[in-house]
Coordinates of C-alpha atoms in Angstrom, one line a residue:
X7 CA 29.6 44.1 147.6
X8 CA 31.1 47.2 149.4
X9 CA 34.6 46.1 147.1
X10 CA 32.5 46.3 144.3
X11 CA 31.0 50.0 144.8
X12 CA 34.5 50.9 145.6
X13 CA 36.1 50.3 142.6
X14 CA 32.7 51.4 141.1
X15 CA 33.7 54.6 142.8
X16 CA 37.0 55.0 142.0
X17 CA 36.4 54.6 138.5
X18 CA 33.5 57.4 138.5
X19 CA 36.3 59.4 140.1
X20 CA 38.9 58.7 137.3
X21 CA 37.0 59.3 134.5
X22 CA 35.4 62.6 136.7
X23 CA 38.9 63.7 136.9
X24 CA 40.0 62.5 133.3
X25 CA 36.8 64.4 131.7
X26 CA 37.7 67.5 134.0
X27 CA 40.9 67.8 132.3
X28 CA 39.8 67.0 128.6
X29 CA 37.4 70.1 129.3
X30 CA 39.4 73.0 130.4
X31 CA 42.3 73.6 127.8
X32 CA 44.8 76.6 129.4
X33 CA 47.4 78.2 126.2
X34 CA 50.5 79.8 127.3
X35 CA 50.9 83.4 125.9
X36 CA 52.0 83.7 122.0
X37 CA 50.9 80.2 121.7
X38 CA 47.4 78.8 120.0
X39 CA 45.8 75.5 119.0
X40 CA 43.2 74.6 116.6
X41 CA 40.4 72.8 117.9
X42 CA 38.3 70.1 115.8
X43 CA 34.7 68.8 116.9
X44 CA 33.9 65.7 115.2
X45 CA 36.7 65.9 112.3
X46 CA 36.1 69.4 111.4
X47 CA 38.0 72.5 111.9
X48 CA 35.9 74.6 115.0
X49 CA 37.8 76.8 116.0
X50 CA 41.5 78.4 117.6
X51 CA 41.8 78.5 121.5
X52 CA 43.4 81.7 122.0
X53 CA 46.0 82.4 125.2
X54 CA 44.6 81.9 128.9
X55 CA 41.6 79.6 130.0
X56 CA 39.9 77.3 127.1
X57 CA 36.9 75.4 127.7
X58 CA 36.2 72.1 125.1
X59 CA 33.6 68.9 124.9
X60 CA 35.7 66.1 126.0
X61 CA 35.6 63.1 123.7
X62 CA 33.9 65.2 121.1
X63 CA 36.2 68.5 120.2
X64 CA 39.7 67.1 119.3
X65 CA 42.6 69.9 120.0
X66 CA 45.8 69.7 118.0
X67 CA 49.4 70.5 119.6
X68 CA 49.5 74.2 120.0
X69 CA 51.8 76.5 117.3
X70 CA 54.1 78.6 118.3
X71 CA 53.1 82.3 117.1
X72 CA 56.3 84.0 117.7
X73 CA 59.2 84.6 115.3
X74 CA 61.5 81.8 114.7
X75 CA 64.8 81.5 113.4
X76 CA 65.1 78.4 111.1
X77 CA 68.9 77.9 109.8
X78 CA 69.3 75.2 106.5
X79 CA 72.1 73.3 105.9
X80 CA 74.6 74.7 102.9
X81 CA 73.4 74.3 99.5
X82 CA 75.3 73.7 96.2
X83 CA 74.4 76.3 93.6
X84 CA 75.6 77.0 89.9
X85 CA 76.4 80.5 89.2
X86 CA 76.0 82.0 85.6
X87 CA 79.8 81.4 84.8
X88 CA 79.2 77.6 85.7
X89 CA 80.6 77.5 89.2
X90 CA 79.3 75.5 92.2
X91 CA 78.9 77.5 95.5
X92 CA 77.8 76.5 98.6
X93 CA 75.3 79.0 100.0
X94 CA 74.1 78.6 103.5
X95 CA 70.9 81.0 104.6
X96 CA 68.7 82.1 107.5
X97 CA 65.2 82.2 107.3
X98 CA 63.4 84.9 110.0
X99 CA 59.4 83.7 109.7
X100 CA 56.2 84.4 111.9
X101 CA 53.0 82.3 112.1
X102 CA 50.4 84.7 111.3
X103 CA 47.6 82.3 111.5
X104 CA 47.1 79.2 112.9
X105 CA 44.5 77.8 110.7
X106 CA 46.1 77.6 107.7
X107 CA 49.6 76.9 108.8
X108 CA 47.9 73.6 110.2
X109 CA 45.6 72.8 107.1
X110 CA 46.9 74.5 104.1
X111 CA 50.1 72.7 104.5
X112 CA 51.1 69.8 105.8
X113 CA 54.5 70.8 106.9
X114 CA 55.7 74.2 106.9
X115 CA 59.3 74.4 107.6
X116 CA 59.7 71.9 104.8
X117 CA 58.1 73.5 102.7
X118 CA 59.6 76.9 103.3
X119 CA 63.3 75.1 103.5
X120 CA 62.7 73.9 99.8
X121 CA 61.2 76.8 98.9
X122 CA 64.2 79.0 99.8
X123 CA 66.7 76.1 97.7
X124 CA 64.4 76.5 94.4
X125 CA 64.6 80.5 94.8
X126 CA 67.8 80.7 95.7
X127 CA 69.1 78.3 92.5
X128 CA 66.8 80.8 90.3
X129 CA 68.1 83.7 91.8
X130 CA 72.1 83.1 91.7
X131 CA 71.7 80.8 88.3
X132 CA 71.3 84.6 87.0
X133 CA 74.6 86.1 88.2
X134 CA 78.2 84.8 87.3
X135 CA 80.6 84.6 90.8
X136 CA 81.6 87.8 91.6
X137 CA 78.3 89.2 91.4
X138 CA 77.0 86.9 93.7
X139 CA 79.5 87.0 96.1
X140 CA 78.9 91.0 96.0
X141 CA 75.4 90.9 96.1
X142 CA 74.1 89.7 98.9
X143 CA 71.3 92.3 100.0
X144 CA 69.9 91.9 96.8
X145 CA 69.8 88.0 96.8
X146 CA 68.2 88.5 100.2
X147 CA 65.9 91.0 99.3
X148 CA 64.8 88.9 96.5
X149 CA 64.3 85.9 98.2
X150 CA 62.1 87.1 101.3
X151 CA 59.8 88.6 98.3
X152 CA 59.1 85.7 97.0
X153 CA 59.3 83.6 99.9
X154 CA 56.9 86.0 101.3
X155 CA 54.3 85.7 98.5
X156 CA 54.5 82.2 98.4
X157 CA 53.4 81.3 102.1
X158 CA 51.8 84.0 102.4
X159 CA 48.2 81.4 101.9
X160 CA 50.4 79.1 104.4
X161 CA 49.7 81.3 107.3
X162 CA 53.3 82.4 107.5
X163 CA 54.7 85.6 106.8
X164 CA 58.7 86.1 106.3
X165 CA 60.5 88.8 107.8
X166 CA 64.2 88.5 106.9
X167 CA 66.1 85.8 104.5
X168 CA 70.2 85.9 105.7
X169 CA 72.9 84.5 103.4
X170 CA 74.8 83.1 106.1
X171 CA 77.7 82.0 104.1
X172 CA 79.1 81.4 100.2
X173 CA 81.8 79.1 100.0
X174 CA 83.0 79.2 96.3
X175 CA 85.5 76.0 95.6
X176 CA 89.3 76.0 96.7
X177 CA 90.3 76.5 93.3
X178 CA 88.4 79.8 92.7
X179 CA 89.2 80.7 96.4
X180 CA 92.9 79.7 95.4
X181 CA 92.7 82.4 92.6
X182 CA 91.1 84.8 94.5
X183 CA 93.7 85.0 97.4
X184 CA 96.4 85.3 94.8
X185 CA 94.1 87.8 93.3
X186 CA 93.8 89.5 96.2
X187 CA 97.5 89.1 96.6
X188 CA 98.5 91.0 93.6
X189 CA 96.2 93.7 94.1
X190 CA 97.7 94.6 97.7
X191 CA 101.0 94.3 96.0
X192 CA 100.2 96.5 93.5
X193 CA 98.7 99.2 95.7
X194 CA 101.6 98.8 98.2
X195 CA 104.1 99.7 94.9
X196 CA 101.9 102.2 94.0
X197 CA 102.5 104.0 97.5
X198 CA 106.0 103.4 97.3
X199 CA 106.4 105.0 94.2
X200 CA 104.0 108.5 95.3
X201 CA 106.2 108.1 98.6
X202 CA 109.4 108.5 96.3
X203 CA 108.5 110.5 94.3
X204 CA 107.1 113.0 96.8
X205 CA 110.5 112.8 98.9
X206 CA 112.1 113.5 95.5
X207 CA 109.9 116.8 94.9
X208 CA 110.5 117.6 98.3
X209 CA 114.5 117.1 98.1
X210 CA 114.6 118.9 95.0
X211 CA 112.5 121.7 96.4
X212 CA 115.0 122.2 99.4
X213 CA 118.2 121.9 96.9
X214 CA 116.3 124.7 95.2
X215 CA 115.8 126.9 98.2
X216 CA 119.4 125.8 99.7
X217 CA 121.0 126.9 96.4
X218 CA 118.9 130.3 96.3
X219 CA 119.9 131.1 99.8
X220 CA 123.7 130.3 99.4
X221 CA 123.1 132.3 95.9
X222 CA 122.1 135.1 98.1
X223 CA 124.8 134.8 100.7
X224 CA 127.5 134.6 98.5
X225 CA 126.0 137.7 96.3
X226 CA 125.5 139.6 99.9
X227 CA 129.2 138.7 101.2
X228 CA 130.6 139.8 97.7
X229 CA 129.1 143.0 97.9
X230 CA 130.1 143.8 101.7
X231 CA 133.7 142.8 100.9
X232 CA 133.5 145.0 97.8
X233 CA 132.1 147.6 100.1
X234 CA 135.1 147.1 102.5
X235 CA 137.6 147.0 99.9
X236 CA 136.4 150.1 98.1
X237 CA 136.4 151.9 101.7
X238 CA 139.9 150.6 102.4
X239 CA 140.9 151.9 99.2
X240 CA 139.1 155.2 100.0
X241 CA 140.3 155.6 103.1
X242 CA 143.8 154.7 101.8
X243 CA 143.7 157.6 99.6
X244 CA 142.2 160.3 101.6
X245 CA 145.4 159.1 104.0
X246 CA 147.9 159.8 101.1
X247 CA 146.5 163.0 99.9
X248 CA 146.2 164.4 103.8
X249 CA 149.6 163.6 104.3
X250 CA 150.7 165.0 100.5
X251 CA 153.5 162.7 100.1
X252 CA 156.6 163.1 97.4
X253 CA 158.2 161.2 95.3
X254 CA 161.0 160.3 97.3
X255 CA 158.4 158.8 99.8
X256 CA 157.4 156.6 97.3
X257 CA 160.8 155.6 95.9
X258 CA 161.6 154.6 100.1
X259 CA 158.2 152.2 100.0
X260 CA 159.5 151.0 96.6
X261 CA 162.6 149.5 98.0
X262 CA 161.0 148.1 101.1
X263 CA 158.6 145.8 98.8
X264 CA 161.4 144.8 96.6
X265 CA 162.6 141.4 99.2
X266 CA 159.1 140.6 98.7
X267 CA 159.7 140.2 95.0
X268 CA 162.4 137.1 95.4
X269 CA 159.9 134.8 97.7
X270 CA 158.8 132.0 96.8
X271 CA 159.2 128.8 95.8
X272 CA 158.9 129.2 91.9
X273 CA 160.7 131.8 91.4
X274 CA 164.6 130.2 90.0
X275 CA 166.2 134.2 89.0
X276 CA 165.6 137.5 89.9
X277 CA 165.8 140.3 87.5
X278 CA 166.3 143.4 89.1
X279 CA 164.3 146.5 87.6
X280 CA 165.9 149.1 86.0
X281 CA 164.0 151.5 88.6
X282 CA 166.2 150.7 91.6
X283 CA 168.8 152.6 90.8
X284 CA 166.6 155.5 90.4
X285 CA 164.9 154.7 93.7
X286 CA 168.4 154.3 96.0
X287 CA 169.6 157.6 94.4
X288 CA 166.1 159.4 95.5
X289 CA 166.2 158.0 98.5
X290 CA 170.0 158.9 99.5
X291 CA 168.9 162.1 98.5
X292 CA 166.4 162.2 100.4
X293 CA 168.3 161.8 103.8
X294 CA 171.5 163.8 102.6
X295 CA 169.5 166.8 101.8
X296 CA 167.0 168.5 104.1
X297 CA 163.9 167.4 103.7
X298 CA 160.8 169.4 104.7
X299 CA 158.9 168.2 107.4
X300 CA 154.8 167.8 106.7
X301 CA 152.7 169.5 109.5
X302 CA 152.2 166.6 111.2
X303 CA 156.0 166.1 111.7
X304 CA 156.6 169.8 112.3
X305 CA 154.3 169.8 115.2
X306 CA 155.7 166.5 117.1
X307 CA 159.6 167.9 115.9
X308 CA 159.7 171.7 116.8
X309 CA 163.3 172.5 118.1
X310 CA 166.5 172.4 115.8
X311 CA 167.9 169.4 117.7
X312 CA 165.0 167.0 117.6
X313 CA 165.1 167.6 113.9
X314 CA 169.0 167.0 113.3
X315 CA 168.1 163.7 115.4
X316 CA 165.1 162.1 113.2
X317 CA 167.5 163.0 110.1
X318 CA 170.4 160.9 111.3
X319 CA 167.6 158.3 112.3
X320 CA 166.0 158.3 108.6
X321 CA 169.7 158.4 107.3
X322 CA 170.5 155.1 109.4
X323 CA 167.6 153.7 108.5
X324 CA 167.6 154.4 104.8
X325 CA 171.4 152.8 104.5
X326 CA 170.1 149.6 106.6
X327 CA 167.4 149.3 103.7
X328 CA 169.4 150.1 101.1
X329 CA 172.0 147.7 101.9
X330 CA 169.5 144.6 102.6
X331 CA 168.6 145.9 98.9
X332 CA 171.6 145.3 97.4
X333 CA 172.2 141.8 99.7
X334 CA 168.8 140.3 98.4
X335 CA 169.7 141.2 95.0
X336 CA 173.2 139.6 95.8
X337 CA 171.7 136.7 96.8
X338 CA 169.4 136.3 94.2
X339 CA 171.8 136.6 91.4
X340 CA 173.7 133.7 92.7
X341 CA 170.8 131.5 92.9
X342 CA 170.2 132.3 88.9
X343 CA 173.7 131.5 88.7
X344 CA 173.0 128.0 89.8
X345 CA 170.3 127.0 88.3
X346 CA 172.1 128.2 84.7
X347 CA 170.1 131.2 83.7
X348 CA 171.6 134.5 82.8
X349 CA 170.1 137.2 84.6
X350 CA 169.3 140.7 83.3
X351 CA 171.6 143.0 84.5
X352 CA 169.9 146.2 85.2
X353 CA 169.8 149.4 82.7
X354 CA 172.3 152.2 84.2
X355 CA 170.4 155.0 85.8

């Protein structure tokens, strides 16, 4: 008997315990469920402490109300131009209310997953490959607009739509790296040729300015040596006329450049100029006679003695020059003897 009422007991306790827990519901934060009393749709136990009728209100598993992040497997898709892509896409959704995400439809995600396929086959079926492949925040804004209309009576609403990935066939991709290929090539030869031809501009550019400046250099050493030579030449002159030589200072500077006249390697006969005679004769004359003195002799000569002394120097040294005179002229008649030309014997004075 006592065995009895303990089991008795124990069971009272069980199903206490059992009907304790089917009665007080607790939903975690950003979580709800639905509750149904006898079939029917009562109501949605909202976060924190939940009390039900055990064995007469029925609650579903709870829903997750924050966003989720569903990710669907890749696609194949025809393009406009009849090419099969493989599009991959991220769906960003919300459960906005619980309800009708449990009873309007009986599975969400797969609805939304198949959704997104038939959109997304309308959507690029429109636009050949290159399009598509540059065009993905329009695909994406079309596609969370109609996504979002759609299951919108669902319960959900959609927040973002993602094209994860577009993987055109390795032909096309073939094509477009080659593509891609020539284009780089292309710009790269472009660049070399603006690089060339700018170093050419520039190169011509500094041949220009080298060519001015060398130009000026030349024109500006031309004119100093013409400035030096014309003030040589001046200079030379007002020399002569302060000193007011005479003719028989000239016939004396005449004979001295005549050695000069036989140099040189070209020159095979020497014809001796009817003007030598002239010039020995003015300059024997010159030292047999007396010569006057110009003032800048008479000053550094002023006694009788230092005068008879230069004249016996000039005297010696115009017979020194005139016989190297006559030795060069010696010497270059032989050599036009040897090389069998006639020389011009010189006009009698």
């Amino acid at each position: 008997m006592d065995l009895a009422l303990l089991i008795v007991g124990v069971l009272v306790a069980l199903i206490a315990v059992i009907t304790v827990m089917r009665t007080v519901r607790i939903v975690p934060q950003a979580r709800a469920r639905n509750v149904e009393r006898l079939g029917r749709y009562h109501r949605t136990l909202q976060p924190g402490l939940n009390f039900v009728i055990p064995y007469i209100d029925r609650v579903h598993p709870m829903i997750d109300l924050r966003e989720q992040v569903v990710s669907f497997r890749p696609q194949p898709v025809i393009t406009e131009d009849n090419l099969v892509v493989e599009i991959d896409t991220v769906l960003y959704f919300q459960v906005t209310d619980p309800r009708a995400a449990a009873y309007e439809i009986a599975s969400y995600l797969q609805a939304v997953e198949q959704l997104t396929v038939t959109t997304l086959r309308n959507v690029v079926g429109s636009m050949d490959l290159e399009v598509t492949l540059t065009s993905r925040d329009r695909i994406n804004s079309l596609l969370r607009g109609v996504l979002d209309e759609a299951t919108g009576k669902w319960g959900l609403r959609v927040n973002r739509v993602e094209i994860k990935a577009i993987d055109p066939p390795k032909t096309i991709k073939d094509a477009m790296e080659k593509q891609m290929r020539a284009e780089r090539d292309k710009r790269a030869a472009i660049l070399a040729a603006e690089g060339q031809r700018q170093s050419q501009i520039l190169t011509a550019q500094g041949d220009k300015q080298g060519a001015i400046l060398r130009a000026e250099g030349e024109r500006a050493a031309a004119i100093l040596k013409a400035e030096g030579q014309s003030r040589a030449i001046d200079e030379v002159f007002q020399a002569v006329h302060r000193n007011d030589p005479d003719p028989k200072l000239l016939a004396y500077q005449y004979l001295q450049v005549l050695p000069q006249l036989a140099q040189g390697d070209g020159n095979t006969f020497w014809v001796i100029p009817s003007e030598v005679t002239s010039a020995l004769q003015g300059v024997s004359k010159a030292f047999t006679e007396s010569v006057p003195r110009s003032p800048a002799t008479r000053e550094r000569a002023s006694s009788s003695e230092e005068v008879a002394a230069l004249a016996a120097e000039d005297a010696a040294e115009a017979e020194e020059a005139a016989a190297d005179a006559v030795a060069d002229a010696a010497v270059a008649d032989g050599i036009a003897h040897t090389n069998g030309e006639q020389p011009r014997p010189a006009p009698p004075a």
